[in-house]
Amino acid sequence: MKKNKSFQETSDYTAADGVEKGNALGRLFELHRLLKIERDEDFEQYKSHFARNNINYRKEKGVTWYPIIITNTEIGLGEYISVDIERTTNHNEPHQFSGGKNVALFSNQHPDAKQLNGTIKIINPNKIRLSLSIDELPDWCDDGKLGINLLFDETSYKEMDIALEKVINAKNTRLAHLRDVMYGLLPPAFEKTDETIHITGLNQSQNNAVKKILAAKDIAIIHGPPGTGKTTTLVQAIRQTLLSEKQILVCSPSNTAVDLLTEKLYREGINVLRLGNPARISEDVLVNTLDAKIAAHESFKDLKNCRKLADEYFRMAGKYKRTFGKEEREQRQLYYMEARKILGEARVLEDYILYEQFDKAQVIACTPVVSASRMMRDKQFSTVFIDEAAQALEPLCWIPISRSNRVVFAGDHFQLPPTVKSKKAEDAGLKETLFERTMHIENASVMLNTQYRMNEVIMNFSNKQFYQNNLIADVSVKDAVLSYDENDYLLHTPFDFIDTAGCGFAEIINPESLSTANPEEATLLIEHLKSVLQQAPPLSWGEGIKGRGVTIGIISPYKEQVQHLTNRINEDEFLKNYLSQIAVKTIDGFQGQERDIIYISLVRCNDALEIGFLSDTRRMNVALTRARKKLVVIGDSATFGNHPFYKNFLDYADSVKAYKSAWEFL
């Protein structure tokens, strides 16, 4: 990588353009430094799973599958071999593998053999398809005792470094202009707003957001609080932008968000090319992937025949193993030469098909890191849309921005922040996002102000705490409850806070995971949920409590409590009838989702009044805004009641008559 210019070497900026520009560059150089601290911390955490721990520990932590078997091998895209693997034990146990992550195939039978590095293409609970950049599998793959390890992924750090270098060194370019706009050194430019634009199906604030985007020359921002239709607005803005631009780049740090946009754009009749690895394996997403589009191409049959023939030659060459004479060695070499020749012809055809897919696509959708991949390296876009931008580190955003002429951000800086593993880097400012910085730019953002998810009582605490009471509950959800019969006391109220203060529900720390659980609080939650389910008349909710129309979410900030609740629910004879309707996850797992009923287990209960993760009020905002009709929060007010946020929460619960003591349910 090219060496960074020193700050002194860029001093012409400060001399010519003043202290402000120097401060902007200083911030970018600081980001470079903080990114290295974050990378080092990330690598240390990775090493703690491997160099310092045995294979059983790694299996428990979900970063190793062992033993596995190879069930299929075939030639894939480019120079890659696709390998299907399957774990033979520990079926369905949790793990950290996911699409797009880098892994290493290893052999315990041959510990000195070089590991094979690859990328996860498709993943199921116990099966993975890997893409390996080799011509053939080595002999040790036939000897058993195989496994795969999750690798430390340095790609994102490298691409963020490269992007920051581009931004720091940009002079008299479009990127330099965008940098100066986003750092408040230049005002953003807008064309005259076209007031004739009105998209049926969008409310006034959503239409205003679309108009702002179409008028923006540099930057526009959709601020989308929970339930306000941010994705719907974004899709319509993209549709309108495509009327004047041939192709648009759409990114998000969340694979799930990329998938959702891909699905919705595809349903609008837009040609979307989804790069990278879909997080949700659904037909509406898969049909847009590069692999699926290539498979549907009229020339794919010829490409497949070439690969099949090359594969056959590789197989014939592979029959000559370990000990053989000169003639066998020459024959093997001829087979390999023929296979590579045929593969060369296949790649010419493949390049043609690839070019056609990229050329035809109206939208290319991917994560920011994938936007810098080999296939995208020479592409430049008029506009990039970055969804969930408030969850993206600033250097991550610069990757797609550096190949675009203008940027549209969408997100909410009062929901989930970016994940930063280094406390030192976080405290020094790595967590501050470009979305937050640009929210202060005058006239660049539009807030969506009508929410279509929550009962007004569920909405109003977050509305006051985060959104200056600017949110309005649409009439379709404003008064929605599970039952309008006042006699159904558990179903008629939209919000309950159940206070466990004085009950002695002590928290417990798992010494291995260092995560916290509260078994007695979990018991209370489960019994309350069972009471809700038992009180529901069979047909009171349209399709009935067992129908697909009613969904239940259980949230806790602590993984240990999530695991404890999951086990308890799976073992409960009554709740087994409702497993398909119940989801138990951490707060991050519910981002972007909603349920009819949400339970939140706050867990913390200690004499030291330590509240840990609960102090992250942005995350708590996410948890509190997932419920449509019923929100039940359970926790110990004596532990968290002194925190300003939770003091306001308790006051709000009192004001809407939602406060209840756990003693009422014991």
XYZ file of C-alpha atoms in Angstrom:
666
model
C 0.000 0.000 0.000
C 1.221 3.516 -0.766
C 2.636 5.251 2.286
C 0.406 7.924 3.842
C 1.472 11.517 3.375
C 2.488 13.114 6.614
C 0.341 15.932 7.950
C 3.195 18.357 7.196
C 3.176 17.300 3.541
C -0.444 18.396 3.279
C 0.173 21.718 5.003
C -0.723 23.588 1.791
C -4.328 22.773 2.702
C -4.100 24.597 6.020
C -2.157 27.487 4.523
C -4.509 27.972 1.598
C -7.849 27.046 3.094
C -7.550 27.856 6.773
C -7.602 26.037 10.066
C -10.935 24.325 9.368
C -9.532 22.278 6.520
C -6.527 21.405 8.657
C -8.907 20.191 11.358
C -10.787 18.100 8.821
C -7.587 16.438 7.647
C -6.496 16.039 11.232
C -9.704 14.109 11.935
C -9.066 11.865 8.909
C -5.481 11.150 9.994
C -6.812 10.392 13.480
C -9.306 7.944 11.950
C -6.358 6.209 10.278
C -4.683 5.837 13.674
C -7.835 4.662 15.439
C -8.546 2.140 12.697
C -5.159 0.523 13.353
C -5.955 0.324 17.085
C -9.313 -1.276 16.250
C -7.728 -3.743 13.841
C -5.132 -4.762 16.429
C -7.803 -5.294 19.091
C -9.941 -7.283 16.646
C -6.935 -9.476 15.809
C -6.137 -10.014 19.505
C -9.705 -11.175 20.104
C -9.422 -13.487 17.106
C -6.163 -14.969 18.377
C -7.739 -15.605 21.776
C -10.064 -18.095 20.063
C -7.242 -19.944 18.311
C -3.628 -19.703 19.437
C -4.613 -19.741 23.095
C -7.396 -22.317 23.020
C -7.870 -25.942 21.988
C -10.214 -27.225 19.311
C -13.026 -28.076 21.740
C -13.023 -24.536 23.113
C -13.132 -23.144 19.574
C -16.049 -25.434 18.740
C -17.918 -24.181 21.793
C -17.272 -20.585 20.735
C -18.617 -21.345 17.263
C -15.444 -20.436 15.363
C -14.506 -24.010 14.378
C -16.411 -26.897 12.801
C -14.780 -30.284 13.435
C -15.074 -32.966 12.226
C -16.482 -32.305 8.760
C -16.720 -34.216 5.486
C -16.497 -32.987 1.901
C -19.699 -34.004 0.093
C -19.143 -32.393 -3.310
C -16.511 -30.577 -5.389
C -16.999 -28.675 -8.640
C -15.508 -25.817 -10.648
C -17.168 -22.500 -9.779
C -16.890 -18.919 -11.023
C -13.505 -17.676 -12.210
C -10.573 -19.743 -11.041
C -12.371 -21.030 -7.971
C -13.342 -24.534 -6.900
C -16.616 -24.864 -4.988
C -16.543 -27.369 -2.134
C -19.577 -28.508 -0.145
C -18.821 -29.486 3.446
C -21.005 -30.843 6.216
C -20.397 -31.198 9.938
C -20.876 -34.713 11.247
C -21.385 -33.837 14.934
C -22.679 -30.881 16.991
C -25.596 -30.463 14.601
C -27.573 -27.203 14.880
C -25.310 -25.766 17.582
C -24.771 -21.965 17.390
C -21.738 -20.693 15.480
C -20.212 -17.493 14.094
C -19.898 -18.570 10.454
C -21.869 -16.515 7.919
C -21.941 -15.770 4.211
C -18.925 -13.881 2.881
C -16.604 -14.685 5.800
C -13.152 -16.132 5.188
C -12.360 -19.596 6.517
C -9.537 -22.147 6.421
C -9.936 -25.850 5.665
C -7.486 -27.887 7.783
C -6.526 -31.491 8.524
C -5.853 -32.926 11.965
C -4.482 -36.028 10.214
C -1.836 -33.836 8.537
C -1.271 -30.927 10.978
C 1.768 -29.700 9.015
C -0.178 -29.417 5.740
C -0.867 -25.895 4.502
C -4.447 -24.831 5.221
C -6.746 -23.974 2.304
C -8.222 -20.491 2.595
C -11.645 -19.839 1.116
C -14.858 -17.787 1.314
C -18.290 -18.952 2.448
C -20.714 -18.750 -0.482
C -23.802 -20.448 0.960
C -24.495 -21.535 4.528
C -27.152 -23.726 6.111
C -27.343 -24.866 9.767
C -24.933 -27.777 9.216
C -23.666 -27.309 5.651
C -21.403 -24.768 3.962
C -20.411 -24.175 0.353
C -16.867 -22.828 0.148
C -15.149 -21.074 -2.727
C -11.433 -22.019 -2.867
C -8.903 -20.335 -5.202
C -7.094 -23.546 -6.205
C -7.119 -25.870 -9.240
C -7.587 -29.093 -7.250
C -7.881 -30.333 -3.706
C -4.640 -31.672 -2.166
C -4.307 -35.356 -1.317
C -4.745 -34.827 2.426
C -8.402 -33.923 1.855
C -9.030 -37.644 1.218
C -7.658 -38.774 4.572
C -10.374 -37.535 6.909
C -10.125 -35.593 10.191
C -11.007 -32.346 8.392
C -12.279 -29.133 9.930
C -12.755 -25.433 9.158
C -11.692 -22.394 11.175
C -13.041 -18.874 10.927
C -10.197 -16.654 9.692
C -9.373 -13.133 10.748
C -10.751 -10.952 7.963
C -8.363 -8.113 7.193
C -10.027 -7.158 3.895
C -12.348 -4.572 5.421
C -9.484 -2.855 7.258
C -7.366 -2.720 4.102
C -10.207 -1.238 2.053
C -11.006 1.339 4.752
C -7.325 2.335 4.860
C -7.234 2.736 1.084
C -10.427 4.823 1.118
C -9.091 7.111 3.863
C -5.887 7.649 1.872
C -7.944 8.651 -1.151
C -9.963 11.144 0.894
C -6.917 12.632 2.637
C -4.960 13.057 -0.606
C -7.857 14.269 -2.777
C -7.271 17.721 -4.317
C -9.416 19.542 -6.860
C -11.539 16.439 -7.449
C -15.151 15.487 -6.875
C -14.075 13.449 -3.831
C -12.264 16.473 -2.370
C -15.436 18.526 -2.840
C -17.626 15.896 -1.132
C -15.139 15.669 1.747
C -15.272 19.420 2.272
C -19.079 19.442 2.143
C -19.347 16.636 4.685
C -16.879 18.329 7.011
C -18.861 21.575 6.844
C -16.224 23.508 4.877
C -18.499 24.024 1.867
C -22.297 24.296 1.753
C -24.125 21.496 -0.097
C -25.654 22.505 -3.430
C -29.257 21.785 -4.455
C -31.182 22.252 -7.644
C -34.620 23.859 -7.453
C -37.049 21.404 -5.854
C -39.620 20.008 -8.252
C -42.842 20.544 -6.307
C -44.895 18.698 -8.916
C -43.452 15.378 -7.750
C -45.933 13.465 -5.631
C -45.646 9.698 -5.263
C -48.920 8.016 -4.422
C -48.589 5.831 -1.357
C -46.007 8.057 0.335
C -46.953 10.538 3.050
C -45.895 14.184 3.020
C -42.588 13.744 4.869
C -41.684 10.749 2.683
C -42.429 12.742 -0.480
C -40.361 15.638 0.895
C -37.446 13.237 1.418
C -37.668 12.024 -2.192
C -37.755 15.626 -3.461
C -34.719 16.509 -1.336
C -32.777 13.560 -2.776
C -33.652 14.442 -6.375
C -32.612 18.075 -5.837
C -29.321 17.281 -4.052
C -26.065 17.731 -5.959
C -23.760 16.630 -3.130
C -25.568 15.017 -0.201
C -29.074 14.263 1.069
C -30.161 12.426 4.203
C -33.272 10.453 5.098
C -33.635 10.393 8.883
C -35.913 7.424 9.511
C -37.014 6.760 13.119
C -38.532 3.324 13.886
C -41.545 2.342 11.805
C -41.551 5.433 9.589
C -41.116 3.640 6.253
C -37.463 4.479 5.591
C -36.926 1.513 3.268
C -40.132 2.239 1.338
C -39.034 5.861 0.884
C -35.551 4.820 -0.155
C -36.918 2.439 -2.815
C -39.095 5.180 -4.325
C -36.187 7.634 -4.282
C -34.059 5.089 -6.151
C -36.849 4.550 -8.698
C -37.070 8.294 -9.335
C -33.282 8.668 -9.574
C -33.149 5.907 -12.215
C -35.283 8.083 -14.492
C -32.187 10.250 -15.050
C -29.307 7.861 -14.220
C -28.540 4.544 -15.896
C -27.050 2.808 -12.856
C -26.960 3.357 -9.079
C -24.844 1.884 -6.284
C -26.775 0.845 -3.157
C -24.824 -0.118 -0.020
C -25.367 -0.933 3.638
C -23.048 -2.269 6.361
C -25.815 -4.794 7.103
C -26.220 -7.727 4.694
C -29.824 -8.059 5.876
C -30.553 -4.442 4.906
C -28.957 -4.991 1.470
C -31.162 -8.059 1.001
C -34.316 -6.176 1.998
C -33.606 -3.358 -0.459
C -32.744 -5.880 -3.166
C -36.039 -7.685 -2.610
C -38.158 -4.510 -2.628
C -36.417 -3.037 -5.697
C -36.834 -6.317 -7.572
C -40.560 -6.278 -6.788
C -40.703 -2.793 -8.321
C -39.435 -4.265 -11.588
C -35.900 -2.897 -11.238
C -32.944 -4.944 -12.479
C -30.852 -5.453 -9.330
C -27.480 -7.159 -9.189
C -26.809 -8.374 -5.630
C -23.084 -8.786 -5.047
C -21.622 -10.557 -2.048
C -23.393 -13.120 0.077
C -27.109 -12.802 0.851
C -27.874 -13.147 4.543
C -31.410 -14.343 3.903
C -31.665 -17.302 1.562
C -34.960 -16.412 -0.107
C -35.912 -16.724 -3.756
C -36.504 -12.979 -4.069
C -32.880 -12.351 -3.076
C -31.149 -15.323 -4.709
C -32.589 -14.619 -8.152
C -30.698 -11.289 -8.101
C -27.299 -12.721 -7.175
C -24.494 -12.849 -9.715
C -24.398 -16.666 -9.626
C -28.147 -16.906 -10.311
C -28.031 -14.373 -13.149
C -25.127 -16.201 -14.777
C -26.978 -19.523 -14.417
C -30.011 -17.985 -16.167
C -27.956 -16.616 -19.092
C -28.497 -18.145 -22.527
C -24.774 -18.938 -22.841
C -24.531 -20.614 -19.443
C -25.099 -24.066 -20.936
C -21.953 -23.678 -23.047
C -20.052 -22.389 -20.022
C -21.258 -25.318 -17.938
C -20.191 -27.826 -20.602
C -16.708 -26.283 -20.685
C -16.418 -26.507 -16.924
C -17.699 -30.065 -16.910
C -15.125 -31.100 -19.506
C -12.338 -29.331 -17.602
C -13.533 -30.970 -14.401
C -13.332 -34.366 -16.090
C -9.720 -33.738 -17.164
C -8.854 -32.634 -13.621
C -10.407 -35.829 -12.291
C -8.452 -37.987 -14.731
C -5.267 -36.194 -13.727
C -6.181 -36.710 -10.080
C -6.201 -40.473 -10.492
C -2.412 -40.329 -10.686
C -1.541 -39.944 -7.020
C 1.610 -40.070 -4.944
C 3.719 -42.816 -6.568
C 3.854 -43.149 -10.329
C 6.452 -43.263 -13.114
C 7.600 -40.844 -15.836
C 4.863 -41.778 -18.353
C 2.134 -41.383 -15.753
C 3.599 -38.042 -14.746
C 3.584 -36.842 -18.382
C 0.029 -38.094 -18.876
C -1.064 -36.275 -15.756
C 0.630 -33.105 -17.032
C -1.212 -33.392 -20.383
C -4.533 -33.745 -18.604
C -3.800 -30.637 -16.561
C -2.756 -28.665 -19.660
C -5.953 -29.618 -21.473
C -8.062 -28.786 -18.436
C -6.462 -25.343 -18.119
C -6.888 -24.668 -21.837
C -10.597 -25.451 -21.625
C -10.870 -23.326 -18.475
C -9.256 -20.447 -20.395
C -11.991 -20.692 -23.026
C -14.594 -20.857 -20.270
C -13.227 -17.680 -18.682
C -13.536 -15.726 -21.916
C -17.187 -16.740 -22.103
C -17.630 -16.071 -18.400
C -16.143 -12.550 -18.732
C -18.633 -11.802 -21.505
C -21.568 -12.966 -19.346
C -20.233 -10.987 -16.359
C -19.854 -7.809 -18.410
C -23.422 -8.165 -19.618
C -24.794 -8.555 -16.078
C -22.960 -5.473 -14.818
C -23.927 -3.478 -17.888
C -27.641 -4.330 -17.671
C -28.018 -3.815 -13.919
C -29.880 -0.657 -12.942
C -28.882 -1.107 -9.297
C -25.775 -2.796 -7.916
C -26.429 -3.718 -4.272
C -23.712 -4.795 -1.824
C -21.890 -3.988 1.396
C -19.336 -1.117 1.283
C -16.354 -3.513 1.307
C -17.727 -5.497 -1.646
C -18.093 -2.221 -3.586
C -14.273 -2.172 -3.714
C -13.958 -5.754 -4.993
C -12.099 -6.708 -8.154
C -15.228 -6.731 -10.299
C -16.156 -3.197 -9.171
C -12.711 -1.623 -9.202
C -13.107 0.439 -12.397
C -16.721 1.495 -11.885
C -17.787 5.042 -11.041
C -21.334 6.035 -10.115
C -23.308 9.257 -10.215
C -25.088 8.375 -6.944
C -24.541 6.013 -4.036
C -27.330 5.286 -1.550
C -26.045 4.122 1.858
C -28.735 2.574 4.059
C -28.289 2.066 7.841
C -25.513 4.642 7.549
C -25.675 5.384 11.289
C -24.357 1.823 11.878
C -21.335 2.282 9.616
C -17.899 3.450 10.725
C -16.866 6.616 8.901
C -13.964 4.930 7.015
C -16.406 2.257 5.816
C -18.666 4.901 4.256
C -15.772 6.478 2.375
C -15.251 3.250 0.388
C -18.389 3.624 -1.805
C -18.397 7.435 -1.590
C -14.911 7.495 -3.165
C -16.400 6.011 -6.362
C -19.480 8.258 -6.516
C -20.337 11.846 -7.409
C -22.968 12.317 -4.706
C -24.242 10.417 -1.677
C -27.633 9.733 -0.108
C -27.586 8.567 3.509
C -30.491 6.812 5.214
C -30.623 5.783 8.852
C -31.259 6.858 12.417
C -28.449 7.945 14.738
C -30.676 7.189 17.748
C -30.693 3.464 17.006
C -27.844 0.929 16.828
C -24.361 2.501 16.634
C -21.430 0.881 14.802
C -19.709 -2.008 16.545
C -16.291 -0.964 17.899
C -14.256 -3.658 19.645
C -11.509 -1.437 21.052
C -12.578 0.659 24.044
C -9.580 2.922 23.419
C -10.587 3.576 19.787
C -14.217 4.039 20.790
C -13.406 6.600 23.502
C -11.136 8.480 21.059
C -13.980 8.943 18.569
C -14.010 6.012 16.154
C -17.684 5.467 16.973
C -18.683 8.890 15.598
C -20.191 8.260 12.184
C -20.286 10.283 9.001
C -24.088 10.121 9.265
C -23.995 11.934 12.624
C -21.531 14.495 11.288
C -23.625 15.296 8.225
C -26.894 15.481 10.209
C -25.682 18.900 11.347
C -25.477 20.202 7.764
C -28.242 22.737 7.248
C -31.084 21.728 4.893
C -29.493 18.388 3.951
C -31.834 16.060 5.876
C -35.525 15.255 6.031
C -36.995 13.415 9.016
C -39.811 10.966 8.339
C -42.394 11.839 10.987
C -45.263 9.339 10.663
C -44.769 5.864 12.095
C -46.873 2.854 11.050
C -45.762 0.266 13.615
C -46.571 1.085 17.229
C -49.439 1.931 19.461
C -49.014 5.575 20.472
C -48.374 4.656 24.128
C -45.482 2.379 23.085
C -44.110 5.129 20.817
C -44.281 8.138 23.098
C -41.396 7.460 25.488
C -38.857 7.176 22.651
C -40.586 10.028 20.849
C -39.920 12.341 23.787
C -36.432 11.029 24.606
C -34.975 10.969 21.088
C -37.231 12.686 18.543
C -38.370 15.897 20.273
C -41.997 14.687 20.099
C -41.958 15.091 16.316
C -43.233 11.570 15.631
C -46.899 10.946 14.905
C -48.579 7.545 15.198
C -50.634 6.855 12.090
C -54.331 6.331 12.711
C -53.968 2.701 11.599
C -51.751 1.879 14.615
C -52.375 4.675 17.109
C -54.790 2.740 19.352
C -53.997 -0.850 18.273
C -54.053 -3.401 21.129
C -54.329 -7.171 21.365
C -57.890 -6.997 22.678
C -60.375 -4.124 22.918
C -62.254 -5.903 25.705
C -61.320 -4.194 28.987
C -61.879 -7.463 30.845
C -58.845 -8.933 29.029
C -56.582 -7.005 31.402
C -53.328 -8.505 30.057
C -54.277 -7.890 26.420
C -56.055 -4.548 26.652
C -53.067 -2.453 27.771
C -50.312 -1.690 25.228
C -47.462 -1.209 27.722
C -46.487 -2.748 31.076
C -43.372 -2.245 33.155
C -43.033 -5.012 35.769
C -40.713 -3.933 38.577
C -38.815 -6.746 40.330
C -37.349 -4.429 43.017
C -37.413 -6.146 46.394
C -37.946 -9.628 44.934
C -34.304 -10.699 45.334
C -33.930 -11.723 41.679
C -30.128 -11.710 41.676
C -28.157 -11.638 38.426
C -25.622 -14.407 37.726
C -22.432 -14.080 35.657
C -21.306 -17.058 33.583
C -17.544 -17.385 34.353
C -16.821 -18.720 30.849
C -18.800 -16.306 28.664
C -18.681 -13.442 31.214
C -22.254 -12.680 30.160
C -25.071 -12.119 32.643
C -28.352 -13.930 33.227
C -31.210 -13.605 35.702
C -33.006 -16.980 36.007
C -35.751 -15.759 38.355
C -36.538 -12.816 36.084
C -36.703 -15.299 33.202
C -39.199 -17.407 35.171
C -41.402 -14.361 35.746
C -41.278 -13.478 32.057
C -42.225 -16.999 30.969
C -45.113 -17.230 33.428
C -46.414 -13.815 32.324
C -46.206 -14.849 28.666
C -48.109 -18.063 29.409
C -50.807 -16.010 31.156
C -51.121 -13.781 28.083
C -51.427 -16.799 25.795
C -53.965 -18.477 28.080
C -56.105 -15.343 28.362
C -56.452 -14.970 24.614
C -59.835 -16.229 23.310
C -59.251 -18.566 20.331
C -60.545 -16.143 17.695
C -59.902 -12.778 19.329
C -56.885 -11.984 17.146
C -58.239 -12.783 13.723
C -56.394 -16.021 13.040
C -56.217 -16.916 16.716
C -53.242 -17.014 19.046
C -51.861 -20.097 17.274
C -52.291 -18.521 13.851
C -49.543 -16.854 11.879
C -51.092 -13.436 12.498
C -49.631 -13.061 16.015
C -45.886 -12.845 16.596
C -43.926 -12.672 19.847
C -40.421 -11.375 20.411
C -38.339 -11.745 23.569
C -35.344 -9.434 23.861
C -32.470 -9.163 26.304
C -29.237 -7.157 26.068
C -27.369 -10.229 27.404
C -26.573 -13.350 25.372
C -26.549 -15.486 28.508
C -30.140 -14.483 29.287
C -31.145 -15.076 25.665
C -29.692 -18.591 25.841
C -31.324 -19.246 29.222
C -34.744 -18.079 27.991
C -34.397 -20.089 24.780
C -33.675 -23.280 26.724
C -36.536 -22.682 29.151
C -39.053 -22.004 26.386
C -37.971 -25.070 24.400
C -38.431 -27.241 27.502
C -41.828 -25.830 28.515
C -44.669 -28.203 27.557
C -47.203 -25.389 27.138
C -44.942 -23.054 25.131
C -43.856 -25.844 22.777
C -47.179 -25.226 20.968
C -46.091 -21.659 20.152
C -42.429 -22.077 19.198
C -43.027 -21.048 15.568
C -44.384 -17.691 16.777
C -41.708 -16.894 19.380
C -38.273 -15.404 18.604
C -35.685 -14.882 21.374
C -32.751 -12.633 20.451
C -30.400 -9.916 21.622
C -31.266 -6.308 20.755
C -28.998 -6.372 17.690
C -30.864 -9.452 16.436
C -34.132 -7.499 16.339
C -32.809 -4.442 14.490
C -35.192 -3.648 11.618
C -37.782 -6.168 12.853
C -41.109 -5.903 14.662
C -43.521 -8.201 16.533
C -47.082 -7.938 17.858
C -45.824 -8.613 21.388
C -42.361 -7.751 22.707
C -40.950 -8.752 26.090
C -37.717 -7.118 27.299
C -35.704 -8.719 30.110
C -33.321 -6.093 31.516
C -31.480 -8.686 33.714
C -29.363 -6.394 35.898
C -30.001 -6.662 39.642
C -27.099 -5.936 41.999
C -26.225 -3.918 45.092
C -23.474 -2.006 43.258
C -26.135 -0.522 40.896
C -24.053 -1.521 37.864
C -26.146 -1.524 34.678
C -23.565 -2.442 31.993
C -25.105 -2.665 28.524
C -28.260 -0.913 29.740
C -26.339 2.373 29.670
C -26.327 2.164 25.847
C -29.593 4.059 25.452
C -29.505 3.936 21.643
C -29.666 0.152 21.806
C -32.468 0.360 24.338
C -34.357 2.636 21.938
C -34.236 -0.199 19.405
C -35.635 -2.679 21.935
C -38.426 -0.356 23.072
C -39.652 0.300 19.518
C -40.082 -3.261 18.180
C -43.622 -3.911 19.543
C -46.790 -3.228 17.561
C -49.505 -3.832 20.146
C -47.997 -4.950 23.444
C -44.704 -4.082 25.169
C -43.735 -5.720 28.469
C -40.502 -4.590 30.144
C -39.253 -6.504 33.212
C -36.452 -5.251 35.443
C -35.244 -4.049 38.818
C -35.828 -0.312 39.235
C -33.611 -0.261 42.344
C -30.602 -1.147 40.152
C -31.120 1.164 37.175
C -33.500 3.820 38.518
C -30.762 6.394 39.215
C -29.704 6.561 35.566
C -31.336 9.659 33.977
C -32.716 7.704 30.998
C -34.344 5.036 33.171
C -35.584 7.583 35.714
C -37.479 9.189 32.812
C -38.640 5.738 31.742
C -40.045 5.001 35.199
C -41.760 8.387 35.293
C -43.290 7.675 31.885
C -44.514 4.224 32.993
C -46.175 5.899 35.989
C -47.767 8.586 33.816
C -49.478 6.050 31.524
C -50.428 3.704 34.401
C -48.061 1.019 33.044
C -46.130 0.528 36.303
C -46.732 -2.823 38.029
C -44.915 -4.663 40.791
C -43.644 -8.185 40.189
C -45.422 -9.168 43.414
C -48.730 -8.907 41.489
C -47.638 -11.852 39.330
C -45.773 -14.034 41.820
